[in-house]
């Protein structure tokens, strides 16, 4: 399979993944958490690049460590999720920058860890994204109703005798895994945009929850492939083109919403 076909397949899978992970991020208002996680896994990629090991495994391992750190910090009285996410983001990104500066001879350019390269993904990257997509769909099918219940009525969820931590674990696992597998294609900076922007646009277009994942997946796939086409035709960075296209789609949808509401 050619590098362009691999890039298109990877971006299409990420677009579909936005229908699951992106919807969870948007509905549960975890955007800053996802941003913090994507940036904070930067040092994991640097360390594994220095050791000559698989970068994706390093980022996944560091993501697990940081999720546990966030959970522990969130237990400190007076500290909310936003505060702990901000602390972890600053720590992870600063550590990654320091490690990269101390190891100027990395086998992988630092820019590749930050912004990724859709045209540089390989078959193992595509396989990892596909595996996460399948796992996310299965988890959403099994826990979907409880996730929605907990999202919109956490008090009622607890009153019904359900425990919150399994739902938090499932949601965090889906988001973390999705952020990690997006990094080879779009990096630590643009990865969250690829997951969140389609879901945010879908949230603007419809109030029906069951349609948000579907619309998000369609926007994610179409936007990503259009961005790849723009990159090829105009010789611009593929990751940047994809990010700009998805952002433009969201802005168009946001601009369309007031007109739609005023017509009623």
XYZ file of N, CA, C and O in Angstrom, residues 70-161:
368
model
N -3.345 12.564 37.420
C -4.502 13.459 37.451
C -5.533 12.983 38.468
O -6.128 13.789 39.196
N -5.754 11.663 38.501
C -6.727 11.114 39.446
C -6.309 11.371 40.884
O -7.142 11.710 41.747
N -5.023 11.249 41.174
C -4.529 11.493 42.529
C -4.582 12.978 42.885
O -5.003 13.347 43.988
N -4.190 13.835 41.950
C -4.206 15.277 42.211
C -5.628 15.800 42.389
O -5.862 16.749 43.150
N -6.588 15.174 41.684
C -7.977 15.621 41.779
C -8.561 15.364 43.159
O -9.584 15.962 43.529
N -7.938 14.483 43.939
C -8.422 14.188 45.280
C -8.008 15.245 46.306
O -8.505 15.263 47.424
N -7.082 16.123 45.930
C -6.664 17.184 46.838
C -7.826 18.159 47.018
O -8.388 18.643 46.026
N -8.212 18.466 48.235
C -9.341 19.377 48.466
C -9.144 20.732 47.799
O -8.059 21.320 47.851
N -10.188 21.183 47.122
C -10.137 22.486 46.475
C -9.540 22.486 45.087
O -9.467 23.534 44.444
N -9.113 21.320 44.602
C -8.503 21.228 43.277
C -9.467 20.497 42.330
O -9.782 19.340 42.540
N -9.931 21.186 41.308
C -10.817 20.572 40.343
C -10.063 19.932 39.199
O -8.831 19.947 39.141
N -10.813 19.380 38.241
C -10.199 18.714 37.089
C -9.409 19.686 36.224
O -8.374 19.336 35.666
N -9.919 20.911 36.075
C -9.230 21.864 35.220
C -7.850 22.215 35.782
O -6.871 22.344 35.045
N -7.783 22.356 37.107
C -6.510 22.701 37.745
C -5.502 21.571 37.576
O -4.349 21.791 37.180
N -5.930 20.348 37.868
C -5.013 19.214 37.757
C -4.586 18.990 36.306
O -3.428 18.665 36.044
N -5.513 19.186 35.376
C -5.152 19.037 33.962
C -4.119 20.073 33.558
O -3.163 19.776 32.826
N -4.290 21.305 34.031
C -3.333 22.354 33.715
C -1.950 22.074 34.280
O -0.933 22.304 33.618
N -1.913 21.557 35.509
C -0.626 21.222 36.141
C 0.077 20.119 35.350
O 1.274 20.202 35.048
N -0.673 19.079 35.005
C -0.093 17.956 34.276
C 0.359 18.380 32.886
O 1.411 17.963 32.398
N -0.440 19.223 32.215
C -0.062 19.715 30.886
C 1.267 20.458 30.957
O 2.189 20.199 30.161
N 1.366 21.379 31.907
C 2.603 22.172 32.035
C 3.795 21.277 32.345
O 4.870 21.428 31.755
N 3.603 20.348 33.280
C 4.691 19.453 33.661
C 5.150 18.601 32.477
O 6.351 18.508 32.185
N 4.203 17.953 31.818
C 4.556 17.049 30.724
C 5.220 17.760 29.565
O 6.241 17.301 29.040
N 4.660 18.907 29.169
C 5.227 19.611 28.022
C 6.603 20.174 28.353
O 7.530 20.137 27.529
N 6.757 20.678 29.587
C 8.066 21.206 30.001
C 9.103 20.097 30.057
O 10.248 20.276 29.614
N 8.712 18.945 30.595
C 9.639 17.819 30.674
C 10.031 17.340 29.285
O 11.202 17.047 29.019
N 9.066 17.258 28.377
C 9.372 16.837 27.019
C 10.312 17.795 26.314
O 11.253 17.377 25.627
N 10.083 19.093 26.502
C 10.961 20.098 25.899
C 12.382 20.004 26.452
O 13.371 20.091 25.709
N 12.486 19.799 27.765
C 13.802 19.667 28.392
C 14.544 18.438 27.873
O 15.726 18.510 27.515
N 13.848 17.307 27.812
C 14.485 16.079 27.341
C 14.912 16.194 25.880
O 15.971 15.698 25.495
N 14.073 16.858 25.077
C 14.428 17.045 23.667
C 15.656 17.934 23.526
O 16.525 17.694 22.681
N 15.753 18.966 24.373
C 16.914 19.865 24.322
C 18.186 19.153 24.763
O 19.276 19.446 24.252
N 18.053 18.210 25.692
C 19.217 17.482 26.186
C 19.665 16.381 25.221
O 20.760 15.842 25.368
N 18.819 16.063 24.259
C 19.136 15.008 23.293
C 18.910 15.520 21.873
O 17.943 15.120 21.195
N 19.768 16.410 21.403
C 19.566 17.006 20.077
C 19.688 16.015 18.925
O 19.233 16.286 17.825
N 20.255 14.867 19.181
C 20.447 13.897 18.102
C 19.370 12.841 18.042
O 19.644 11.683 17.705
N 18.144 13.210 18.353
C 17.047 12.238 18.318
C 16.872 11.661 16.920
O 17.005 12.359 15.916
N 16.536 10.372 16.860
C 16.284 9.746 15.569
C 15.021 10.259 14.924
O 14.854 10.190 13.712
N 14.104 10.798 15.748
C 12.849 11.354 15.241
C 12.833 12.845 15.550
O 13.059 13.241 16.692
N 12.583 13.717 14.565
C 12.542 15.152 14.839
C 11.463 15.478 15.866
O 10.404 14.859 15.888
N 11.757 16.467 16.722
C 10.780 16.878 17.728
C 9.492 17.341 17.061
O 8.387 17.116 17.576
N 9.608 17.999 15.891
C 8.417 18.478 15.196
C 7.464 17.338 14.864
O 6.239 17.515 14.847
N 8.003 16.155 14.598
C 7.151 15.007 14.279
C 6.322 14.590 15.485
O 5.187 14.121 15.335
N 6.876 14.760 16.688
C 6.129 14.427 17.893
C 5.058 15.471 18.181
O 4.011 15.160 18.757
N 5.302 16.712 17.796
C 4.377 17.794 18.106
C 3.252 17.913 17.088
O 2.090 18.121 17.459
N 3.575 17.828 15.809
C 2.561 18.044 14.777
C 2.291 16.803 13.939
O 1.351 16.785 13.138
N 3.089 15.752 14.089
C 2.849 14.513 13.376
C 3.062 14.640 11.873
O 3.498 15.671 11.358
N 2.740 13.563 11.169
C 2.858 13.561 9.714
C 1.986 12.449 9.153
O 2.366 11.269 9.202
N 0.798 12.772 8.630
C -0.072 11.731 8.053
C 0.629 10.920 6.970
O 0.376 9.723 6.823
N 1.514 11.577 6.223
C 2.196 10.889 5.128
C 3.334 10.001 5.623
O 3.937 9.273 4.845
N 3.608 10.062 6.928
C 4.687 9.249 7.484
C 4.210 8.059 8.293
O 5.031 7.340 8.866
N 2.903 7.819 8.365
C 2.397 6.700 9.155
C 2.703 5.386 8.442
O 2.843 5.336 7.215
N 2.816 4.321 9.226
C 3.064 3.006 8.655
C 1.910 2.061 8.980
O 0.920 2.453 9.625
N 2.045 0.832 8.550
C 0.961 -0.138 8.727
C 0.656 -0.401 10.202
O -0.502 -0.604 10.574
N 1.682 -0.377 11.052
C 1.454 -0.624 12.478
C 0.667 0.518 13.112
O -0.162 0.288 14.003
N 0.897 1.756 12.661
C 0.124 2.890 13.157
C -1.352 2.746 12.782
O -2.247 2.989 13.600
N -1.595 2.353 11.544
C -2.971 2.155 11.078
C -3.640 1.023 11.850
O -4.808 1.129 12.251
N -2.911 -0.051 12.090
C -3.461 -1.185 12.830
C -3.806 -0.787 14.262
O -4.847 -1.196 14.801
N -2.951 0.026 14.883
C -3.215 0.482 16.250
C -4.470 1.347 16.296
O -5.311 1.201 17.201
N -4.629 2.236 15.326
C -5.819 3.093 15.282
C -7.075 2.261 15.056
O -8.114 2.496 15.692
N -6.995 1.287 14.173
C -8.140 0.415 13.924
C -8.524 -0.374 15.168
O -9.709 -0.531 15.484
N -7.522 -0.865 15.902
C -7.787 -1.628 17.124
C -8.469 -0.757 18.176
O -9.417 -1.186 18.844
N -7.995 0.475 18.326
C -8.613 1.395 19.290
C -10.041 1.732 18.871
O -10.945 1.816 19.715
N -10.274 1.910 17.577
C -11.622 2.196 17.085
C -12.573 1.055 17.410
O -13.687 1.276 17.908
N -12.148 -0.169 17.144
C -12.995 -1.333 17.434
C -13.275 -1.438 18.936
O -14.413 -1.658 19.366
N -12.225 -1.263 19.742
C -12.395 -1.338 21.194
C -13.327 -0.241 21.695
O -14.181 -0.476 22.563
N -13.179 0.965 21.151
C -14.034 2.077 21.568
C -15.497 1.818 21.212
O -16.404 2.107 22.007
N -15.727 1.257 20.030
C -17.100 0.946 19.617
C -17.714 -0.125 20.521
O -18.891 -0.030 20.905
N -16.939 -1.133 20.859
C -17.441 -2.192 21.737
C -17.761 -1.648 23.127
O -18.815 -1.956 23.701
N -16.861 -0.842 23.672
C -17.089 -0.266 24.993
C -18.293 0.670 24.986
O -19.088 0.692 25.944
N -18.431 1.444 23.903
C -19.578 2.349 23.799
C -20.890 1.562 23.706
O -21.907 1.970 24.275
N -20.855 0.429 23.015
C -22.058 -0.396 22.901
C -22.455 -1.009 24.241
O -23.632 -1.107 24.578
N -21.456 -1.397 25.028
C -21.728 -2.043 26.317
C -22.110 -1.030 27.390
O -23.054 -1.228 28.156
N -21.383 0.083 27.438
C -21.565 1.041 28.533
C -22.274 2.330 28.105
O -22.394 3.253 28.910
N -22.734 2.385 26.848
C -23.289 3.627 26.319
C -24.397 4.233 27.156
O -24.388 5.424 27.475
N -25.379 3.422 27.556
C -26.511 3.939 28.325
C -26.072 4.477 29.683
O -26.528 5.536 30.132
N -25.182 3.760 30.336
C -24.704 4.221 31.648
C -23.843 5.477 31.522
O -23.874 6.350 32.394
N -23.070 5.562 30.428
C -22.266 6.762 30.217
C -23.162 7.984 30.056
O -22.922 9.045 30.644
N -24.236 7.845 29.268
C -25.165 8.956 29.087
C -25.857 9.312 30.401
O -26.034 10.490 30.730
N -26.275 8.304 31.142
C -26.921 8.528 32.432
C -25.989 9.306 33.358
O -26.376 10.304 33.971
N -24.753 8.862 33.456
C -23.782 9.508 34.333
C -23.423 10.904 33.840
O -23.169 11.819 34.649
N -23.415 11.097 32.522
C -23.047 12.394 31.951
C -24.069 13.469 32.275
O -23.716 14.589 32.671
N -25.345 13.139 32.116
C -26.386 14.153 32.237
C -27.096 14.164 33.597
O -27.782 15.132 33.912
N -26.915 13.126 34.387
C -27.549 13.101 35.711
C -26.685 12.317 36.691
O -27.045 11.223 37.129
N -25.518 12.876 37.063
C -24.617 12.149 37.963
C -25.224 11.883 39.332
O -24.947 10.859 39.949
N -26.082 12.808 39.817
C -26.733 12.595 41.113
C -27.700 11.420 41.030
O -27.721 10.535 41.898
N -28.500 11.406 39.984
C -29.426 10.295 39.792
C -28.697 8.987 39.554
O -29.163 7.921 39.984
N -27.563 9.048 38.885
C -26.755 7.858 38.631
C -26.301 7.242 39.947
O -26.403 6.029 40.150
N -25.820 8.089 40.853
C -25.373 7.600 42.162
C -26.552 7.108 42.991
O -26.459 6.090 43.696
N -27.678 7.827 42.900
C -28.866 7.434 43.666
C -29.419 6.090 43.199
O -30.029 5.351 43.983
N -29.188 5.767 41.924
C -29.664 4.494 41.385
C -28.785 3.322 41.807
O -29.071 2.171 41.480
N -27.723 3.602 42.542
C -26.853 2.545 43.050
C -25.670 2.212 42.176
O -24.946 1.249 42.458
